[in-house]
PDB file of C-alpha atoms in Angstrom:
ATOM      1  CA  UNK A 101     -12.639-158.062  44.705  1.00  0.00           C
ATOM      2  CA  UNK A 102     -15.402-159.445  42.677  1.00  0.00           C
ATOM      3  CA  UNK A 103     -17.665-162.070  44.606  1.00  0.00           C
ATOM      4  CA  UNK A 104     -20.802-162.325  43.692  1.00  0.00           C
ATOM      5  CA  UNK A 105     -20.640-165.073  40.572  1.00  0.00           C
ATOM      6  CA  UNK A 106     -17.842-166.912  42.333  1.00  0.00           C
ATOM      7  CA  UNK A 107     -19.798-167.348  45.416  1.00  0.00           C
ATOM      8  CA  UNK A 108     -22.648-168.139  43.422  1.00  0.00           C
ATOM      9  CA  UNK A 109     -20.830-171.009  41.582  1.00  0.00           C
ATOM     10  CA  UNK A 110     -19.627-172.572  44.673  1.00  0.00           C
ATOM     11  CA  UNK A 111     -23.077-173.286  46.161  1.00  0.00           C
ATOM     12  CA  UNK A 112     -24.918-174.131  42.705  1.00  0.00           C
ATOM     13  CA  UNK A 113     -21.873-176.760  42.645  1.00  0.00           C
ATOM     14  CA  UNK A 114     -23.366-178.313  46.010  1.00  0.00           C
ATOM     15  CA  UNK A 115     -26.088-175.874  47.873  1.00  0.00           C
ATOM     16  CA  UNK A 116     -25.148-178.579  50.851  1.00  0.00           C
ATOM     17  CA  UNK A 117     -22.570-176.616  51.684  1.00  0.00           C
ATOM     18  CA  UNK A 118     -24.375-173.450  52.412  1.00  0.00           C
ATOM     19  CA  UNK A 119     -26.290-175.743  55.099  1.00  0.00           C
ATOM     20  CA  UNK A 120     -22.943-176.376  56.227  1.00  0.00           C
ATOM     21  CA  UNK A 121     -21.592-173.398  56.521  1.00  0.00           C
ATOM     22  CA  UNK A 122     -24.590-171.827  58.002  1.00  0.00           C
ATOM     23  CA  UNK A 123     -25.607-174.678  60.408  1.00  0.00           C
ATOM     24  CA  UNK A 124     -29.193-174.456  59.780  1.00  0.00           C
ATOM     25  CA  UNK A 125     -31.550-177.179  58.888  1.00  0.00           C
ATOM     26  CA  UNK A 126     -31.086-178.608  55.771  1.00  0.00           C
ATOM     27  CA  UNK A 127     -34.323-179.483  54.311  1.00  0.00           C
ATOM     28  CA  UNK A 128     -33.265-182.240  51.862  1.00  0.00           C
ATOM     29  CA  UNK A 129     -31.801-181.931  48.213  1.00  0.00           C
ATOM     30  CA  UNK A 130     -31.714-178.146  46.854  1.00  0.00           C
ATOM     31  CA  UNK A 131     -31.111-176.504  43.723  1.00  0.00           C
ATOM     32  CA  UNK A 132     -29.111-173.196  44.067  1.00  0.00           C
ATOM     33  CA  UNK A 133     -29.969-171.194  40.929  1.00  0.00           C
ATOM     34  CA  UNK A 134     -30.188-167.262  39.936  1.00  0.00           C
ATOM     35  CA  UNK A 135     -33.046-165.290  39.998  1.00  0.00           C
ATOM     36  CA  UNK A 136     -34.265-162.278  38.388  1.00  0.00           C
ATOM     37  CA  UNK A 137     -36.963-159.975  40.108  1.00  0.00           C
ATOM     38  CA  UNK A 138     -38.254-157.748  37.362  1.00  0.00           C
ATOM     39  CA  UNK A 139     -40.339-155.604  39.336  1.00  0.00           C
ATOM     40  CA  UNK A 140     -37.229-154.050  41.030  1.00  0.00           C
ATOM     41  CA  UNK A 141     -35.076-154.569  38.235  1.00  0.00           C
ATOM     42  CA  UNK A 142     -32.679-156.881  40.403  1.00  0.00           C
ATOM     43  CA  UNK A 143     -31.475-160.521  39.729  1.00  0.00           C
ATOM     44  CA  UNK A 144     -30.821-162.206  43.509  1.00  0.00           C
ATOM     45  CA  UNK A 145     -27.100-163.542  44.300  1.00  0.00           C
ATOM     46  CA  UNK A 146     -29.121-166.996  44.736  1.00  0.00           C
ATOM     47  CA  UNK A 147     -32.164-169.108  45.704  1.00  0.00           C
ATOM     48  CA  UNK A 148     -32.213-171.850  47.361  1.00  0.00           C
ATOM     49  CA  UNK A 149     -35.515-174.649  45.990  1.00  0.00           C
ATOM     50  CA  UNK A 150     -35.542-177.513  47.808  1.00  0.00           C
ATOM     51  CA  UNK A 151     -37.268-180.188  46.375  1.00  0.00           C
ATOM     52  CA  UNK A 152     -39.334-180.638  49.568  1.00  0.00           C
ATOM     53  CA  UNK A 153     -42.615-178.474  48.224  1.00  0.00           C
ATOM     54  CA  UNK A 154     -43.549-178.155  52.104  1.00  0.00           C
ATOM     55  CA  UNK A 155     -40.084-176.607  52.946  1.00  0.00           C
ATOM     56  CA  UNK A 156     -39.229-172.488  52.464  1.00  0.00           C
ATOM     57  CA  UNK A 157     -37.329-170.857  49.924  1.00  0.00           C
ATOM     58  CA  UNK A 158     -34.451-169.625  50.317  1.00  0.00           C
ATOM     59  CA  UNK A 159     -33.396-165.969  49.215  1.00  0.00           C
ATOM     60  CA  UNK A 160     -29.384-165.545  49.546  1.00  0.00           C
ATOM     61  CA  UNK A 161     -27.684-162.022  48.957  1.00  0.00           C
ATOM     62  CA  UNK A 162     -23.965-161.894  49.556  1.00  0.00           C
ATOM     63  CA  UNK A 163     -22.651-158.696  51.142  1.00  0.00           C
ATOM     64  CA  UNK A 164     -19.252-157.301  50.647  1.00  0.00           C
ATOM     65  CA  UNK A 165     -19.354-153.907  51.032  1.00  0.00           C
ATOM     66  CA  UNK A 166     -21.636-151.696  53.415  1.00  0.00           C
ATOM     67  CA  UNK A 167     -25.397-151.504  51.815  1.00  0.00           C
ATOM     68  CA  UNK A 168     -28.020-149.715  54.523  1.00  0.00           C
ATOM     69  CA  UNK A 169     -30.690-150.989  52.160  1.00  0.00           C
ATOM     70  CA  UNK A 170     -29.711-154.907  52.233  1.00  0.00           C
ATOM     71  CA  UNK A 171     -32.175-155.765  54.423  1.00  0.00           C
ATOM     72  CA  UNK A 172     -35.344-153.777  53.420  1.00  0.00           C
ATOM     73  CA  UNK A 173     -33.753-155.159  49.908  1.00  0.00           C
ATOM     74  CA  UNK A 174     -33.766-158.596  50.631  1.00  0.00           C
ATOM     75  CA  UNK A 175     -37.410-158.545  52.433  1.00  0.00           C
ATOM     76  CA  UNK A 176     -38.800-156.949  48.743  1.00  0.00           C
ATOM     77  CA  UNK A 177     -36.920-160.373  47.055  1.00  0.00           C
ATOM     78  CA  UNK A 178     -39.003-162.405  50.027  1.00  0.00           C
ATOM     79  CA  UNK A 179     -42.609-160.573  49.331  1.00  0.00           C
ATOM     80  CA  UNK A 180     -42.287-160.922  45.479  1.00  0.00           C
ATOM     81  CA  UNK A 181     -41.230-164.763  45.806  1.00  0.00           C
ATOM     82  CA  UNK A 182     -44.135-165.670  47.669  1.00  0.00           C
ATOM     83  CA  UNK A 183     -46.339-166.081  44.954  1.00  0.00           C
ATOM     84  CA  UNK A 184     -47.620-168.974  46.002  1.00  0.00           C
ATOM     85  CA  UNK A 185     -47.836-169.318  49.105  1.00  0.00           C
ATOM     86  CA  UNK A 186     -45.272-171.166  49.827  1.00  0.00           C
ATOM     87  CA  UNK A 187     -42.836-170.076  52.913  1.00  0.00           C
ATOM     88  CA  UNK A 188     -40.071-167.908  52.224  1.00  0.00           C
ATOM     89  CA  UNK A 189     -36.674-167.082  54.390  1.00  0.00           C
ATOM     90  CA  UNK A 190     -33.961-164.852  53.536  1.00  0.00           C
ATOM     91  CA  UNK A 191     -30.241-164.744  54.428  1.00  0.00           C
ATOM     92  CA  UNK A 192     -27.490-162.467  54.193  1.00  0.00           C
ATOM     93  CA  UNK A 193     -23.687-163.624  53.755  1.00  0.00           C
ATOM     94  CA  UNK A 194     -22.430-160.902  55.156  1.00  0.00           C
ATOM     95  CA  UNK A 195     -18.167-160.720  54.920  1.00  0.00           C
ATOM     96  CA  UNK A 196     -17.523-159.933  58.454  1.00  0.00           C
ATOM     97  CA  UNK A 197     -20.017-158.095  61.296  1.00  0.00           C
ATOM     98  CA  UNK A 198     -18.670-154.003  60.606  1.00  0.00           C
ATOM     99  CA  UNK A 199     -21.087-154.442  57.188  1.00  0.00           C
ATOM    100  CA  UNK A 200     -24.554-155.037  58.810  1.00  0.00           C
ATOM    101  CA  UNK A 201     -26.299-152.245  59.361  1.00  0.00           C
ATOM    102  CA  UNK A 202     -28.478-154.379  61.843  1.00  0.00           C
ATOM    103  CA  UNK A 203     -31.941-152.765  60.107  1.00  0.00           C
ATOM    104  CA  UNK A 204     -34.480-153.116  62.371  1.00  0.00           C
ATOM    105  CA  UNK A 205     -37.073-155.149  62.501  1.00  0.00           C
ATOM    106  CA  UNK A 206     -35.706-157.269  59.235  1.00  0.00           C
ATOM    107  CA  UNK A 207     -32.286-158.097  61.011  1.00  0.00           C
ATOM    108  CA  UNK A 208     -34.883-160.290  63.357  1.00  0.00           C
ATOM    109  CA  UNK A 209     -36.720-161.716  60.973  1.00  0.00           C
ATOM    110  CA  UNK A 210     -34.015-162.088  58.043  1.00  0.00           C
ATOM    111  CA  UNK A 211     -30.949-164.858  58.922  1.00  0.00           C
ATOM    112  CA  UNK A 212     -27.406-162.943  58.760  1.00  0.00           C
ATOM    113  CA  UNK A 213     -23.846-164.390  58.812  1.00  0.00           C
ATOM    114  CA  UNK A 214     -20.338-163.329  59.158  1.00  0.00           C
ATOM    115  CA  UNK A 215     -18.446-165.038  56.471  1.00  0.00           C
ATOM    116  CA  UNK A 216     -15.111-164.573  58.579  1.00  0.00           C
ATOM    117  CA  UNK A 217     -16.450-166.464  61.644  1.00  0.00           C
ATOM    118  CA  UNK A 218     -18.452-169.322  60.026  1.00  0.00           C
ATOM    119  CA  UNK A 219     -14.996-170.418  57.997  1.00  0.00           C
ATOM    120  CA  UNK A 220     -13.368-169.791  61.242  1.00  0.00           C
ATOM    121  CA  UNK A 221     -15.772-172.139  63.163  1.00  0.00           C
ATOM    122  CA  UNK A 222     -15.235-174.921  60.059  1.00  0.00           C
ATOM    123  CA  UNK A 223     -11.903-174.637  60.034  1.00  0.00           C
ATOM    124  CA  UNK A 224     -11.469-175.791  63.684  1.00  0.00           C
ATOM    125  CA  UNK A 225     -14.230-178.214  63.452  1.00  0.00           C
ATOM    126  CA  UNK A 226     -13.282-180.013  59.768  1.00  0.00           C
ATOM    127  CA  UNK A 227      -9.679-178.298  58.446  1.00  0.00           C
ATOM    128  CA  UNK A 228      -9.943-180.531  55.480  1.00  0.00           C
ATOM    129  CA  UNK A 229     -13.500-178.682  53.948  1.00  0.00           C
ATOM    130  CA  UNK A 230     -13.248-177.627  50.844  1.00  0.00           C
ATOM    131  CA  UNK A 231     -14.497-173.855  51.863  1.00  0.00           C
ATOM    132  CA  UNK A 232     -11.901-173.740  53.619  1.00  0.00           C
ATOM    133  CA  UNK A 233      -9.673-173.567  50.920  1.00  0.00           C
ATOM    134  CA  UNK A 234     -11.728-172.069  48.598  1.00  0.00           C
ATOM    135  CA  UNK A 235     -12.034-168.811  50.540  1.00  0.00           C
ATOM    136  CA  UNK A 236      -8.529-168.481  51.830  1.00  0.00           C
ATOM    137  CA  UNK A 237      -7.814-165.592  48.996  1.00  0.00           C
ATOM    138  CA  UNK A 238     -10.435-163.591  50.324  1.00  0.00           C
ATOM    139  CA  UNK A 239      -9.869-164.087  53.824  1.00  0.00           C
ATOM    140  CA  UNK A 240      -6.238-163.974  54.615  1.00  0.00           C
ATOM    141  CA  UNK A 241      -4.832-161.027  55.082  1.00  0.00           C
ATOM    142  CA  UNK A 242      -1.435-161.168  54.864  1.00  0.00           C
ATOM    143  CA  UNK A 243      -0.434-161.651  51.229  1.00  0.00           C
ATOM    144  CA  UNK A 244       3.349-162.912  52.091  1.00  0.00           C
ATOM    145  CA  UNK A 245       0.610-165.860  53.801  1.00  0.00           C
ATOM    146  CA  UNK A 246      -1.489-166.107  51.089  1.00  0.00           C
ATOM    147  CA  UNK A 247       1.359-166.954  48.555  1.00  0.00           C
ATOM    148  CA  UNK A 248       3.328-169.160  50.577  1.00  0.00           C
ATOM    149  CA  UNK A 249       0.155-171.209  51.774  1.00  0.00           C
ATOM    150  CA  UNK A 250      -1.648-171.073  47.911  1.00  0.00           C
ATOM    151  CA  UNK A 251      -0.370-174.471  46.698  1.00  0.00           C
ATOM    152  CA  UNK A 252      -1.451-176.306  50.115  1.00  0.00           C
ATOM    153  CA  UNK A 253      -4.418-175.158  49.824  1.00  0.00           C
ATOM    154  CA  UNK A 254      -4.887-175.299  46.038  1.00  0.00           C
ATOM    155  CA  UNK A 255      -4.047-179.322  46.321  1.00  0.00           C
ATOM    156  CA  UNK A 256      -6.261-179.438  49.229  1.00  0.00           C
ATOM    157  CA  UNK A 257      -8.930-178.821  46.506  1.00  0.00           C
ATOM    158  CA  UNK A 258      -7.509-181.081  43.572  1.00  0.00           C
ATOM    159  CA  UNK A 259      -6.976-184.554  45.712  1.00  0.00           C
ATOM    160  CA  UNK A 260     -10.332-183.883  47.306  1.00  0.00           C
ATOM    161  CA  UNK A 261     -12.890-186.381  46.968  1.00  0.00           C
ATOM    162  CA  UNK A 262     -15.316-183.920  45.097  1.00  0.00           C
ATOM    163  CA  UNK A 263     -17.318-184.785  42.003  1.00  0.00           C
ATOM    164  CA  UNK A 264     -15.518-183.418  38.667  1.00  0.00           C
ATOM    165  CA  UNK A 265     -18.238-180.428  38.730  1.00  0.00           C
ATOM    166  CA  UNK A 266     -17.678-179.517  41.768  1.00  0.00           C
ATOM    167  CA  UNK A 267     -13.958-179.845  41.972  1.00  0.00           C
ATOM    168  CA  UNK A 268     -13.912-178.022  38.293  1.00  0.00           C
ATOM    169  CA  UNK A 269     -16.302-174.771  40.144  1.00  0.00           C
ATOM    170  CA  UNK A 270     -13.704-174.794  43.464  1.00  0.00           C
ATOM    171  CA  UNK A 271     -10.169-174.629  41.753  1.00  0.00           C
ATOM    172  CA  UNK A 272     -12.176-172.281  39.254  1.00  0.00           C
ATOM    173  CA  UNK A 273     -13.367-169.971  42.022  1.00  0.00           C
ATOM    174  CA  UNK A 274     -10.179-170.049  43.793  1.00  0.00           C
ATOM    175  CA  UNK A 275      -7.484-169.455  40.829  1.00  0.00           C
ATOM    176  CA  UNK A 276     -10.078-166.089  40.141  1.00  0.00           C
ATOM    177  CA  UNK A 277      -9.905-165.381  43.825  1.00  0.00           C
ATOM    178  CA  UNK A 278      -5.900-165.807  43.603  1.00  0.00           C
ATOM    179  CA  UNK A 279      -5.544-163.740  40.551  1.00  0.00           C
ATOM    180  CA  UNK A 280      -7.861-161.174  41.495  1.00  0.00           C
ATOM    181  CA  UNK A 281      -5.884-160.745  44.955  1.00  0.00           C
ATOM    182  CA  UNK A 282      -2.396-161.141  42.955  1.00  0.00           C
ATOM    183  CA  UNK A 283      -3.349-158.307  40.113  1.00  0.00           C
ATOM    184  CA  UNK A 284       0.116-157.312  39.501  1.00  0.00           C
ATOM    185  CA  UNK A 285       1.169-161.174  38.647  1.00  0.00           C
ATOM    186  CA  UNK A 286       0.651-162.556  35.613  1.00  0.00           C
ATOM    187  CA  UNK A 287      -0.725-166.245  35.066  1.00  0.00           C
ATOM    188  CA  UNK A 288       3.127-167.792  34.812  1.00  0.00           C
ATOM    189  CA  UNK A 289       3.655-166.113  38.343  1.00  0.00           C
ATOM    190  CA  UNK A 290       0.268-167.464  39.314  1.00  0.00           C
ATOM    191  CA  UNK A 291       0.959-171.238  38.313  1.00  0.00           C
ATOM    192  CA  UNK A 292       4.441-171.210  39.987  1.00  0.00           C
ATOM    193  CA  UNK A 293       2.848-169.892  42.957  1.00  0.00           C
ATOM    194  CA  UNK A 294       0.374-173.047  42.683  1.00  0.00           C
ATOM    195  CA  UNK A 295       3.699-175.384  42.538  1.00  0.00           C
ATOM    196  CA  UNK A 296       6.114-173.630  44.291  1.00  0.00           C
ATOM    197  CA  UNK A 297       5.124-175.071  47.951  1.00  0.00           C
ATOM    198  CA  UNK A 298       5.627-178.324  47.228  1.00  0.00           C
ATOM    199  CA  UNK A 299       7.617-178.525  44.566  1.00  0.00           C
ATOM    200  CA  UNK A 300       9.428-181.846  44.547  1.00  0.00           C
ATOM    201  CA  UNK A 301       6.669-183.921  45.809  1.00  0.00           C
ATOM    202  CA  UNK A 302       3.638-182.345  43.861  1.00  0.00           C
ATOM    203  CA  UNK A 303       3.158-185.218  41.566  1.00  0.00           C
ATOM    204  CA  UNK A 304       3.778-188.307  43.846  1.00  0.00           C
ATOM    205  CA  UNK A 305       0.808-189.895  45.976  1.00  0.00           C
ATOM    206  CA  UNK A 306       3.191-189.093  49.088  1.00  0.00           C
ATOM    207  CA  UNK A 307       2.535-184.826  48.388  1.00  0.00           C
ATOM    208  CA  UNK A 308      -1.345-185.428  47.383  1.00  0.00           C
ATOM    209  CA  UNK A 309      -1.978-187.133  50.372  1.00  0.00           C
ATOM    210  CA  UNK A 310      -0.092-184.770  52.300  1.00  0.00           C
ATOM    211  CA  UNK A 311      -2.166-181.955  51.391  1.00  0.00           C
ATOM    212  CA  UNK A 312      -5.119-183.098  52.440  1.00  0.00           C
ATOM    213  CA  UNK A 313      -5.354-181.991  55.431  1.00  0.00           C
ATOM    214  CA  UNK A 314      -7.585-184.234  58.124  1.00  0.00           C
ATOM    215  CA  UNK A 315      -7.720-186.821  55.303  1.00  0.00           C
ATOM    216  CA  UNK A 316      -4.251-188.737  56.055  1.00  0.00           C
ATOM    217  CA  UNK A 317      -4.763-191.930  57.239  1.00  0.00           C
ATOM    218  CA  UNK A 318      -2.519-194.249  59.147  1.00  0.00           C
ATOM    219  CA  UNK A 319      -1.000-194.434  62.733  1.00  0.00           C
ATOM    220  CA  UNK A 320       1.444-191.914  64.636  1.00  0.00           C
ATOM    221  CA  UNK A 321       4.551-192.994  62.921  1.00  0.00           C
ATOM    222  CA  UNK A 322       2.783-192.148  59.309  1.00  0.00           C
ATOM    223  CA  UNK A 323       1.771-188.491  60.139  1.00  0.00           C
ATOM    224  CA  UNK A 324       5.123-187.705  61.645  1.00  0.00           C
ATOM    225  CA  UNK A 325       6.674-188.642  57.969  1.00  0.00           C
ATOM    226  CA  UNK A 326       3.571-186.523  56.671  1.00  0.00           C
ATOM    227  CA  UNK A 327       4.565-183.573  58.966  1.00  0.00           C
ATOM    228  CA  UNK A 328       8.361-183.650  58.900  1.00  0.00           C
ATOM    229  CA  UNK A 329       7.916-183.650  54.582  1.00  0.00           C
ATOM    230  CA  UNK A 330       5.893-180.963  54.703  1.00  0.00           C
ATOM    231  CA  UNK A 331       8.374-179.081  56.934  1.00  0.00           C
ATOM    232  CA  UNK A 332      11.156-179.634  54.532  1.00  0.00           C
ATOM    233  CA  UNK A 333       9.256-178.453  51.849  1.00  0.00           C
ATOM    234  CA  UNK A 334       7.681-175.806  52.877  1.00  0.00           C
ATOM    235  CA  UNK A 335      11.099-174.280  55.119  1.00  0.00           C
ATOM    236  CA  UNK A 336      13.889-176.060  53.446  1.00  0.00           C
ATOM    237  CA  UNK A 337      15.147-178.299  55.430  1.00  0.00           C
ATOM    238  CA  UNK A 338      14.126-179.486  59.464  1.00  0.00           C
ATOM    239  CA  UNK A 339      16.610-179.311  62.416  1.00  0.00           C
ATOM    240  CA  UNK A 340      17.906-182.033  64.714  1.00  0.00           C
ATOM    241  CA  UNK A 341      15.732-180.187  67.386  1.00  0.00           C
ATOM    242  CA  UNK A 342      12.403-179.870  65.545  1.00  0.00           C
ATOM    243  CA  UNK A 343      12.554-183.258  64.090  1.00  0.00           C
ATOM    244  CA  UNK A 344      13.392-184.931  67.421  1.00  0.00           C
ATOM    245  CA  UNK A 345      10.206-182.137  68.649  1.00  0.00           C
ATOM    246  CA  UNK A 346       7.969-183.790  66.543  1.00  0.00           C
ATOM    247  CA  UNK A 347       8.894-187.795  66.499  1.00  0.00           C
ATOM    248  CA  UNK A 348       8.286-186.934  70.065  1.00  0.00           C
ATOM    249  CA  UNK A 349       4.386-186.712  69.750  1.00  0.00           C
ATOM    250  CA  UNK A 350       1.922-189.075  71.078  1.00  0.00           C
ATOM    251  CA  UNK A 351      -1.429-188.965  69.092  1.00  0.00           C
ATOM    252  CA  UNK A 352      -2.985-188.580  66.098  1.00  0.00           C
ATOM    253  CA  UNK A 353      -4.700-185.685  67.041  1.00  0.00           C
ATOM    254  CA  UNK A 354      -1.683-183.499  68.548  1.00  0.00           C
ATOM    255  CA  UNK A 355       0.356-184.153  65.054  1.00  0.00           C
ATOM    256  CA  UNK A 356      -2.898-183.427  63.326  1.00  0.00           C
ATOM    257  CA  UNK A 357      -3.143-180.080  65.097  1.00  0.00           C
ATOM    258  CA  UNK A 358       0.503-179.171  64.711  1.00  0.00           C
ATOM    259  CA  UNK A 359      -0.113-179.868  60.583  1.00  0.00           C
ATOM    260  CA  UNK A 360      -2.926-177.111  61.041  1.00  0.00           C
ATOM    261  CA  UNK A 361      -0.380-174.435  62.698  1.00  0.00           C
ATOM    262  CA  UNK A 362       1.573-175.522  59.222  1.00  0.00           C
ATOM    263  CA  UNK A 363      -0.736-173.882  56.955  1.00  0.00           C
ATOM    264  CA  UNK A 364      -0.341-170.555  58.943  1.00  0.00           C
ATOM    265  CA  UNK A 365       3.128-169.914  59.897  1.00  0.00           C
ATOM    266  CA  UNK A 366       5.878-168.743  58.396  1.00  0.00           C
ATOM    267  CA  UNK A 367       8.896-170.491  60.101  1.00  0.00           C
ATOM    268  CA  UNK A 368       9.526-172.753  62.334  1.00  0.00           C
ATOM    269  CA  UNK A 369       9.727-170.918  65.536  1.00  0.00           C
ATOM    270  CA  UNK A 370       6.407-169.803  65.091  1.00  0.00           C
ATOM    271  CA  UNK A 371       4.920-172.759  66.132  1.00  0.00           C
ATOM    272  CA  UNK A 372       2.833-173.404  69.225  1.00  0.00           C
ATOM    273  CA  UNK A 373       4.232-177.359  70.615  1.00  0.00           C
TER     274      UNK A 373
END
């Protein structure tokens, strides 16, 4: 799948989230642009400016797919920014650990990441992130899960409380992502996929709200509507047992969880109560 400009567009939208993502310092307000090294005849998946002239730049590459020469490419994209003396870091995005080649000595000196685990991490820590979302065509596997979970996660986007650029680069990105992982559909297929979790409540407050996940507000009684909807849509109806299963639970946090399991199973009896 093609990467490179998506990813790109996601952190020019808000280079924040990179910080985010990463868990490094964040030295104050960034601009996350392209750059073009003509001495090696390479444009950089990013840089990170911040507008702090005492903090480094940042050099991003993105890595999906095994390069030997990422690092030793990436330290040549360091040594020909640093034209003014200003510090320079570099980072590497890689999709999951089996693509670093772990150069030595750059892999000390150059920041690397496993795409796979940070979204993992973020996931369990703030399920409602936009990244979350975003990436889900790249990083679920299963494609039966992919298509059933698309329109949660799609709306989990759209009711978001993003700015209009950065919601616009996000559903963007992941429509791309979706039709690059769904070749053989065609865009009909695609938008019905989009709709078809939700399909009677899509347009009513009620469904936005439900779809953001981590974002529902209320008491107990509120997220066990949330939760018993969102069963019915997304498996067609809810049994005697499961609905008495889930009236039965005593915190905000323990329906919250069960609304994460949700976006991953595909029946019922696949949950963990």
């Amino acid at each position: 799948m093609k990467t490179d400009k998506q990813i790109y567009s996601i952190f020019a939208a808000n280079p924040r989230w990179l910080f985010e993502l990463t868990q490094l310092t964040r030295p104050g307000p960034c601009e996350f642009r392209s750059f073009s090294f003509k001495e090696i005849e390479h444009t950089s998946d990013g840089v990170l400016f911040p507008e702090d002239l005492q903090a480094p730049l940042w050099v991003l590459e993105i890595q999906f797919q095994f390069d030997p020469s990422i690092y030793n490419r990436v330290v040549r994209e360091m040594s020909l920014l640093q034209t003014d003396g200003r510090d320079v870091g570099g980072l590497i995005l890689f999709l999951d650990q089996s693509l670093d080649p772990l150069t030595q000595p750059w892999c000390q000196i150059i920041k690397s990441f496993y795409l796979n685990d940070l979204l993992e991490h973020l996931e369990r820590q703030q399920p409602e992130h936009p990244l979350v979302a975003v990436f889900s065509p790249l990083l679920v596997a299963d494609d039966f899960t992919l298509e059933r979970t698309a329109a949660i996660r799609y709306n989990q986007i759209k009711t978001s409380d993003l700015s209009d650029v950065q919601q616009t680069a996000l559903l963007e990105v992941f429509i791309n992502w979706l039709g690059q992982r769904f070749a053989d559909k065609g865009r009909q297929e695609i938008e019905a996929m989009l709709v078809g979790s939700l399909p009677e409540i899509r347009d009513t407050k009620l469904g936005q709200d439900l779809i953001q996940i981590g974002k529902i507000e209320g008491k107990i009684e509120g997220k066990i509507e949330d939760l018993l909807l969102l069963m019915h849509a997304k498996f067609g109806g809810v049994s005697g047992e499961t609905r008495n299963r889930v009236e039965k639970l005593e915190s905000v946090e323990a329906a919250d969880r069960l609304l994460l399991q949700l976006l991953k199973v595909d029946s019922i009896d696949e949950l963990n109560w």
